[in-house]
PDB file of C-alpha atoms in Angstrom:
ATOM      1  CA  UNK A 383      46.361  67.438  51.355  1.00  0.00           C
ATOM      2  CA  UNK A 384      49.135  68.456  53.756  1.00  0.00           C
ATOM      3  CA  UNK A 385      47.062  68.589  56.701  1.00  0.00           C
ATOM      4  CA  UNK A 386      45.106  65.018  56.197  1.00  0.00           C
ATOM      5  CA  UNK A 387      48.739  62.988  55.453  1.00  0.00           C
ATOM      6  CA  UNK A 388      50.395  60.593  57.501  1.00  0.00           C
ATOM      7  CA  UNK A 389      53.023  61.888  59.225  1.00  0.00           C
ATOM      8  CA  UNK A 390      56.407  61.645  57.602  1.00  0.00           C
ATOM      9  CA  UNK A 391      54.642  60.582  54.074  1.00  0.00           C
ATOM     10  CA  UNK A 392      55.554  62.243  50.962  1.00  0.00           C
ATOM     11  CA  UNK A 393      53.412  64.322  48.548  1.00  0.00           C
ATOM     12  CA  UNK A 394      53.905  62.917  45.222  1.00  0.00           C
ATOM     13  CA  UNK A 395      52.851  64.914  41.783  1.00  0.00           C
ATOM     14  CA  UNK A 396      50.676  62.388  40.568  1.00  0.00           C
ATOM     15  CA  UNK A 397      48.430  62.961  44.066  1.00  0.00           C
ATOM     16  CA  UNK A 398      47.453  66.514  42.311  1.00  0.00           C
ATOM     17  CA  UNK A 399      44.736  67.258  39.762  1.00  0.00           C
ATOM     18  CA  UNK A 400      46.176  67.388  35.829  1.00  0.00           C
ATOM     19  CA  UNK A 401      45.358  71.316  36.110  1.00  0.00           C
ATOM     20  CA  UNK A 402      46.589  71.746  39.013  1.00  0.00           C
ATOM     21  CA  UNK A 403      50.247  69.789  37.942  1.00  0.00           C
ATOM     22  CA  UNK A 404      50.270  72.031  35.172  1.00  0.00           C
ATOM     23  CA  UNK A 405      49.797  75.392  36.421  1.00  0.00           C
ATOM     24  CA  UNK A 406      52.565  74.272  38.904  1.00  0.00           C
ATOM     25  CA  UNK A 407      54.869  73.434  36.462  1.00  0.00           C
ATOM     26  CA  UNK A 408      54.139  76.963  34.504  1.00  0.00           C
ATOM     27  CA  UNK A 409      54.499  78.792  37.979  1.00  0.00           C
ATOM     28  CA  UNK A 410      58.096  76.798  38.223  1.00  0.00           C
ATOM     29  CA  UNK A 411      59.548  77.026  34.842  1.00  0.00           C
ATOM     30  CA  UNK A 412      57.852  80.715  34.164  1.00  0.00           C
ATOM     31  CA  UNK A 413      55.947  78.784  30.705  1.00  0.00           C
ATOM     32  CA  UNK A 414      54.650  75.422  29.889  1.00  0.00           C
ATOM     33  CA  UNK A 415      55.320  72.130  30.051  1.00  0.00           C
ATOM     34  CA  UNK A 416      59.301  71.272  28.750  1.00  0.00           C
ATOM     35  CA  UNK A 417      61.008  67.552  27.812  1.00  0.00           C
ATOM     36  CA  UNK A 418      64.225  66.176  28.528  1.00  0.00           C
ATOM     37  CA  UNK A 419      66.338  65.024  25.673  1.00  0.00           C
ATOM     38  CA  UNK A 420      69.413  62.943  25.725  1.00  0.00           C
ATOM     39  CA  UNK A 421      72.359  64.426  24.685  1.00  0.00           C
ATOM     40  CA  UNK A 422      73.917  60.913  23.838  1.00  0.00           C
ATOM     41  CA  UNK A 423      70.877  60.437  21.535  1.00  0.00           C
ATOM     42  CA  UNK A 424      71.501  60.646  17.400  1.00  0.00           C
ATOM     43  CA  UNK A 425      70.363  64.170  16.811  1.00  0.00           C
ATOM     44  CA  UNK A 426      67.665  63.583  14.029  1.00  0.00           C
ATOM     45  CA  UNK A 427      65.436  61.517  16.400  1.00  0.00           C
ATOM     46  CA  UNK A 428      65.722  64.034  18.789  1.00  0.00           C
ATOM     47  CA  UNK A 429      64.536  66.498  16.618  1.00  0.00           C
ATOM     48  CA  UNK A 430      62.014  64.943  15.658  1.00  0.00           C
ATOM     49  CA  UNK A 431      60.867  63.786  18.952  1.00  0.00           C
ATOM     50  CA  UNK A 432      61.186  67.880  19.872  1.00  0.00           C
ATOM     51  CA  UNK A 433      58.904  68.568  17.291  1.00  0.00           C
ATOM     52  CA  UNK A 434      56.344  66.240  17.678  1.00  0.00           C
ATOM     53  CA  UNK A 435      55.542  67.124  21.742  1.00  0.00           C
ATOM     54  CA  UNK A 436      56.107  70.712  20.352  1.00  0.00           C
ATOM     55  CA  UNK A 437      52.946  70.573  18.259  1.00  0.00           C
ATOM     56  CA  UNK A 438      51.397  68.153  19.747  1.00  0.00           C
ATOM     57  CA  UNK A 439      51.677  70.855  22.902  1.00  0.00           C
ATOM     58  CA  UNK A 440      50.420  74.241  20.837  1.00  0.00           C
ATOM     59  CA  UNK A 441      47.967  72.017  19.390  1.00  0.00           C
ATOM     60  CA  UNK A 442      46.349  71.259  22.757  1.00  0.00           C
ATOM     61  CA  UNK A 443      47.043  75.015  23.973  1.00  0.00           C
ATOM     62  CA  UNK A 444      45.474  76.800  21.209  1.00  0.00           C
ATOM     63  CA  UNK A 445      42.462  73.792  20.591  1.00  0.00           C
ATOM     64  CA  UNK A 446      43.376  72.552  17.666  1.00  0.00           C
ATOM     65  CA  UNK A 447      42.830  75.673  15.770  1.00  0.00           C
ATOM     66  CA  UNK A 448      46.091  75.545  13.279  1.00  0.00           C
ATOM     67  CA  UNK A 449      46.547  78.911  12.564  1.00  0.00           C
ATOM     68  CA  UNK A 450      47.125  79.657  15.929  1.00  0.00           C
ATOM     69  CA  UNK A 451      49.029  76.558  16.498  1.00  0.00           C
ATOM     70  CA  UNK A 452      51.141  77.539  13.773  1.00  0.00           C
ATOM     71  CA  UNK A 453      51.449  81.182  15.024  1.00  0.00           C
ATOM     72  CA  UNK A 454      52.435  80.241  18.408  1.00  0.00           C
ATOM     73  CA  UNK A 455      55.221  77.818  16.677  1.00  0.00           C
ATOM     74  CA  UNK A 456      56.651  80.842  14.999  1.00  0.00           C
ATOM     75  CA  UNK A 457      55.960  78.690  10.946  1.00  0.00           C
ATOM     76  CA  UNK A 458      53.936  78.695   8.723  1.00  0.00           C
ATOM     77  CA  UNK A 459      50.325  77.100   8.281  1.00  0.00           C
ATOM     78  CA  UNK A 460      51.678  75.508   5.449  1.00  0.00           C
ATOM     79  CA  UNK A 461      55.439  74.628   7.445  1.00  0.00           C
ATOM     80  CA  UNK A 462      52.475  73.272  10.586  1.00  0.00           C
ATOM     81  CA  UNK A 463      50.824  71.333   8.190  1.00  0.00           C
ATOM     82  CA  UNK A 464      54.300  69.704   6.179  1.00  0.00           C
ATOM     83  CA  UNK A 465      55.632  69.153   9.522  1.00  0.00           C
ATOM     84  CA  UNK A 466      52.281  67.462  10.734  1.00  0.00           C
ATOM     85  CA  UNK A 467      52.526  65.188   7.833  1.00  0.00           C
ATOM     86  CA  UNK A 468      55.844  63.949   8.234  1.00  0.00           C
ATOM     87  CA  UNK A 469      55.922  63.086  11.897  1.00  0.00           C
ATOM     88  CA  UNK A 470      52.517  62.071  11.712  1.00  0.00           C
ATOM     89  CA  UNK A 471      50.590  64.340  14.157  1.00  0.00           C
TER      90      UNK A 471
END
């Protein structure tokens, strides 16, 4: 990519593969993908928000299987599967 860009362009994320992005990010942050919160924000939505891209995440990472998912998470299948319910994942 370097080599075939206009001089004085920039190299934006989005020009890279998904995989690619996210092995990137891993290399970066030493682990996956993270989310910015809003410290101005009311604290239950922000929970909730956590949680949701937090499963939603381990979901994807461990392919749906929800023992693993839930493992990974550090709950229970059962906690995995209340929390699912409630924020609707």
């Amino acid at each position: 990519m370097v080599a075939l860009a206009d001089l004085d362009s920039t190299l934006m994320p989005s020009a890279l593969s998904k995989p690619i992005r996210q092995e990137t990010m891993r290399a970066v942050h030493g682990h996956g993908p993270e989310i910015a919160v809003s410290l101005t924000e009311k604290l239950p939505n922000t929970i909730t928000r956590i949680e949701r891209e937090m499963i939603r995440t381990a979901l994807r990472a461990n392919q749906g299987r929800v023992d693993a998912t839930a493992k990974a998470l550090g709950i229970s299948r059962k906690g995995l599967y209340l929390k699912r319910q409630r924020l609707g994942v």
